[in-house]
Short mmCIF file of C-alpha atoms and ligand atoms in Angstrom, two decimals:
data_model
loop_
_atom_site.label_atom_id
_atom_site.label_comp_id
_atom_site.label_asym_id
_atom_site.label_seq_id
_atom_site.Cartn_x
_atom_site.Cartn_y
_atom_site.Cartn_z
CA UNK A 198 46.00 -15.06 -56.24
CA UNK A 199 44.95 -14.67 -52.62
CA UNK A 200 42.18 -17.13 -51.79
CA UNK A 201 39.78 -17.21 -48.90
CA UNK A 202 40.15 -20.50 -47.00
CA UNK A 203 36.82 -21.73 -45.67
CA UNK A 204 36.50 -24.78 -43.41
CA UNK A 205 33.42 -26.95 -43.54
CA UNK A 206 32.57 -30.12 -41.66
CA UNK A 207 34.05 -33.11 -43.49
CA UNK A 208 31.16 -35.39 -42.67
CA UNK A 209 28.20 -35.18 -40.36
CA UNK A 210 25.10 -33.10 -40.00
CA UNK A 211 26.45 -29.76 -41.19
CA UNK A 212 28.23 -30.99 -44.29
CA UNK A 213 25.36 -31.19 -46.74
CA UNK A 214 23.79 -27.83 -45.83
CA UNK A 215 27.21 -26.17 -45.78
CA UNK A 216 27.91 -27.31 -49.33
CA UNK A 217 24.40 -26.31 -50.39
CA UNK A 218 24.81 -22.78 -49.02
CA UNK A 219 28.08 -22.33 -50.92
CA UNK A 220 26.37 -23.59 -54.08
CA UNK A 221 23.38 -21.30 -53.51
CA UNK A 222 25.60 -18.23 -53.41
CA UNK A 223 27.17 -19.31 -56.67
CA UNK A 224 30.40 -20.94 -55.55
CA UNK A 225 30.93 -24.18 -57.44
CA UNK A 226 33.46 -26.63 -56.10
CA UNK A 227 35.03 -29.63 -57.76
CA UNK A 228 35.30 -32.13 -54.99
CA UNK A 229 36.50 -35.66 -55.54
CA UNK A 230 35.64 -38.21 -52.91
CA UNK A 231 38.07 -38.16 -49.98
CA UNK A 232 39.62 -34.92 -51.14
CA UNK A 233 40.27 -32.77 -48.06
CA UNK A 234 40.79 -29.50 -49.90
CA UNK A 235 39.15 -28.15 -53.04
CA UNK A 236 39.25 -24.87 -54.93
CA UNK A 237 36.21 -23.09 -56.29
CA UNK A 238 36.10 -22.79 -60.06
CA UNK A 239 34.66 -19.31 -60.21
CA UNK A 240 35.66 -17.49 -57.05
CA UNK A 241 38.85 -17.04 -54.98
CA UNK A 242 37.86 -19.60 -52.38
CA UNK A 243 39.38 -22.83 -51.16
CA UNK A 244 37.28 -25.22 -49.09
CA UNK A 245 38.90 -27.37 -46.39
CA UNK A 246 36.99 -30.43 -45.17
CA UNK A 247 37.82 -30.82 -41.50
CA UNK A 248 36.70 -32.50 -38.30
CA UNK A 249 34.18 -30.34 -36.47
CA UNK A 250 36.05 -30.26 -33.18
CA UNK A 251 39.32 -29.20 -34.84
CA UNK A 252 37.87 -26.19 -36.64
CA UNK A 253 37.97 -23.64 -33.74
CA UNK A 254 41.71 -24.21 -33.30
CA UNK A 255 42.35 -23.83 -37.05
CA UNK A 256 40.44 -20.53 -36.92
CA UNK A 257 42.36 -19.43 -33.85
CA UNK A 258 45.69 -20.20 -35.54
CA UNK A 259 44.68 -18.56 -38.82
CA UNK A 260 45.13 -21.85 -40.71
CA UNK A 261 41.68 -21.15 -42.17
CA UNK A 262 40.08 -17.73 -42.56
CA UNK A 263 36.45 -18.65 -42.00
CA UNK A 264 34.31 -21.66 -41.22
CA UNK A 265 30.78 -22.93 -41.31
CA UNK A 266 30.40 -24.46 -37.89
CA UNK A 267 27.91 -25.11 -35.10
CA UNK A 268 27.81 -22.31 -32.55
CA UNK A 269 27.80 -25.02 -29.86
CA UNK A 270 31.25 -26.18 -30.99
CA UNK A 271 32.63 -22.64 -30.79
CA UNK A 272 31.21 -22.32 -27.27
CA UNK A 273 32.61 -25.69 -26.19
CA UNK A 274 36.09 -24.98 -27.49
CA UNK A 275 35.96 -21.52 -25.89
CA UNK A 276 38.51 -19.81 -28.14
CA UNK A 277 36.48 -16.59 -28.34
CA UNK A 278 36.11 -16.98 -32.07
CA UNK A 279 33.62 -14.48 -33.46
CA UNK A 280 30.94 -15.27 -35.96
CA UNK A 281 29.54 -12.82 -38.46
CA UNK A 282 26.31 -14.49 -39.44
CA UNK A 283 23.80 -17.07 -38.24
CA UNK A 284 23.04 -19.41 -41.14
CA UNK A 285 19.63 -20.73 -40.10
CA UNK A 286 20.28 -24.46 -40.38
CA UNK A 287 21.42 -27.31 -38.12
CA UNK A 288 19.41 -25.89 -35.25
CA UNK A 289 19.82 -27.88 -32.06
CA UNK A 290 20.01 -27.62 -28.30
CA UNK A 291 22.69 -28.67 -25.87
CA UNK A 292 20.64 -30.24 -23.10
CA UNK A 293 20.76 -32.17 -19.87
CA UNK A 294 18.81 -35.43 -19.95
CA UNK A 295 18.15 -38.23 -17.48
CA UNK A 296 16.42 -41.63 -17.58
CA UNK A 297 12.70 -41.05 -17.88
CA UNK A 298 12.01 -42.58 -14.47
CA UNK A 299 14.56 -40.28 -12.75
CA UNK A 300 13.29 -37.73 -10.24
CA UNK A 301 15.87 -35.16 -11.36
CA UNK A 302 14.23 -32.18 -13.03
CA UNK A 303 17.13 -29.78 -13.54
CA UNK A 304 20.93 -29.66 -13.62
CA UNK A 305 20.83 -28.75 -9.93
CA UNK A 306 19.40 -32.18 -9.13
CA UNK A 307 22.53 -33.79 -10.60
CA UNK A 308 24.78 -32.26 -7.93
CA UNK A 309 27.39 -34.84 -6.87
CA UNK A 310 26.06 -37.21 -9.55
CA UNK A 311 27.75 -38.53 -12.71
CA UNK A 312 27.14 -36.71 -15.99
CA UNK A 313 28.39 -38.20 -19.27
CA UNK A 314 29.09 -35.72 -22.06
CA UNK A 315 31.07 -34.76 -25.13
CA UNK A 316 30.66 -31.11 -24.06
CA UNK A 317 32.65 -30.95 -20.79
CA UNK A 318 33.57 -27.25 -21.00
CA UNK A 319 29.96 -26.24 -21.64
CA UNK A 320 28.69 -28.32 -18.71
CA UNK A 321 31.46 -27.02 -16.42
CA UNK A 322 30.49 -23.45 -17.25
CA UNK A 323 26.88 -24.05 -16.24
CA UNK A 324 27.84 -26.05 -13.14
CA UNK A 325 30.17 -23.28 -12.00
CA UNK A 326 27.56 -20.58 -12.66
CA UNK A 327 25.10 -22.46 -10.46
CA UNK A 328 27.72 -23.39 -7.88
CA UNK A 329 27.14 -27.12 -8.38
CA UNK A 330 29.69 -29.90 -8.33
CA UNK A 331 29.25 -33.05 -10.39
CA UNK A 332 31.43 -35.83 -11.77
CA UNK A 333 31.91 -35.52 -15.49
CA UNK A 334 32.57 -38.54 -17.69
CA UNK A 335 33.91 -37.35 -21.01
CA UNK A 336 32.97 -39.58 -23.92
CA UNK A 337 33.16 -38.81 -27.60
CA UNK A 338 29.97 -40.28 -28.96
CA UNK A 339 26.93 -42.44 -28.22
CA UNK A 340 26.53 -40.43 -25.02
CA UNK A 341 22.87 -41.40 -24.72
CA UNK A 342 23.81 -44.97 -23.88
CA UNK A 343 25.73 -43.95 -20.73
CA UNK A 344 22.83 -44.06 -18.22
CA UNK A 345 21.65 -47.43 -19.58
CA UNK A 346 25.02 -49.07 -19.01
CA UNK A 347 25.40 -47.65 -15.52
CA UNK A 348 28.07 -45.14 -16.45
CA UNK A 349 26.18 -41.99 -15.55
CA UNK A 350 23.08 -40.59 -13.84
CA UNK A 351 22.52 -38.03 -16.55
CA UNK A 352 23.97 -36.76 -19.81
CA UNK A 353 24.65 -33.51 -21.59
CA UNK A 354 24.45 -33.77 -25.37
CA UNK A 355 23.00 -32.32 -28.53
CA UNK A 356 19.27 -32.67 -29.00
CA UNK A 357 17.83 -32.05 -32.43
CA UNK A 358 14.65 -34.03 -33.14
CA UNK A 359 14.76 -35.66 -29.68
CA UNK A 360 14.55 -39.11 -31.22
CA UNK A 361 17.89 -40.37 -29.79
CA UNK A 362 16.76 -39.40 -26.28
CA UNK A 363 13.41 -41.11 -26.78
CA UNK A 364 14.91 -44.29 -28.20
CA UNK A 365 17.26 -44.55 -25.23
CA UNK A 366 14.60 -43.99 -22.58
CA UNK A 367 15.81 -40.52 -21.63
CA UNK A 368 14.02 -37.20 -21.06
CA UNK A 369 15.34 -33.67 -21.45
CA UNK A 370 15.28 -31.76 -18.16
CA UNK A 371 17.21 -28.57 -18.94
CA UNK A 372 18.31 -26.76 -22.07
CA UNK A 373 21.77 -25.26 -21.53
CA UNK A 374 21.95 -23.51 -24.87
CA UNK A 375 20.49 -23.27 -28.34
CA UNK A 376 22.69 -23.46 -31.38
CA UNK A 377 22.71 -23.34 -35.16
CA UNK A 378 25.29 -23.21 -37.95
CA UNK A 379 27.20 -19.91 -38.08
CA UNK A 380 29.81 -18.31 -40.28
CA UNK A 381 32.83 -17.91 -38.00
CA UNK A 382 35.87 -15.81 -38.81
CA UNK A 383 39.50 -16.19 -37.81
CA UNK A 384 40.95 -13.37 -35.68
CA UNK A 385 44.00 -13.66 -37.96
CA UNK A 386 42.17 -13.01 -41.25
CA UNK A 387 43.99 -10.56 -43.51
CA UNK A 388 42.28 -7.42 -44.82
CA UNK A 389 42.43 -8.78 -48.36
CA UNK A 390 40.74 -12.05 -47.44
CA UNK A 391 38.20 -10.22 -45.30
CA UNK A 392 37.24 -8.26 -48.41
CA UNK A 393 36.69 -11.55 -50.27
CA UNK A 394 34.57 -12.80 -47.34
C1 LIG B 9 24.03 -36.06 -32.31
C2 LIG B 9 23.99 -36.12 -30.80
C3 LIG B 9 22.84 -37.01 -30.50
C4 LIG B 9 21.95 -36.87 -31.71
C5 LIG B 9 20.72 -36.10 -31.36
O1 LIG B 9 24.76 -37.13 -32.78
O2 LIG B 9 25.21 -36.58 -30.26
O3 LIG B 9 23.27 -38.33 -30.36
O4 LIG B 9 22.67 -36.16 -32.70
O5 LIG B 9 19.88 -35.92 -32.49
P1 LIG B 9 18.32 -36.20 -32.42
O6 LIG B 9 17.79 -35.40 -31.25
O7 LIG B 9 17.79 -35.71 -33.74
O8 LIG B 9 18.12 -37.67 -32.22
P2 LIG B 9 25.18 -37.24 -34.32
O9 LIG B 9 24.24 -38.17 -35.00
O10 LIG B 9 25.28 -35.88 -34.93
O11 LIG B 9 26.58 -37.92 -34.28
P3 LIG B 9 27.71 -37.99 -33.15
O12 LIG B 9 27.36 -39.17 -32.30
O13 LIG B 9 28.96 -38.16 -33.94
O14 LIG B 9 27.69 -36.71 -32.36
#
């Protein structure tokens, strides 16, 4: 039987709420620990547990038909993947932050400065739109430490509660975008699977 293949985040902030939302709509999944794929018992759905950053490409290639993913990841990966529904959880911002004693008060003030980020494409888009040049340092995690170790003058990262910024002596100076979990759909989805979706 044709099954709808849905990707969810394997681990991280979206995982728990993604599984809860599937359960809430009546899809029960047998998932052993470390299993990367599981079928629903009562509905033609297979769930793939994937790394967040890989999901847009899997959607693009039609390897999965749909995904529960942060809108910010779709924007960063820039594959023009559409989403059909906002899911109302994992709300966050992608923001610019600087050490709290810094005089910078907007992205503009970081012109020609060093910005550490895991969201280079998003930052580039905003820099280009404002005709600003800056030096980007791409790092994959613990971005908030970068100013403290002398690696950067500012950062661009996800802000949720704001506690990571606070604990690292940083302040938010500009919100680039707001994001939440969305239900994204592959451009390659077949009519039959779209009907299941
Ligand atoms: C994200 C992000 C920040 C943190 C912000 O990291 O990179 O570090 O959350 O959240 P807060 O404003 O509530 O403190 P996450 O813990 O999701 O893991 P990551 O380092 O793998 O991105």
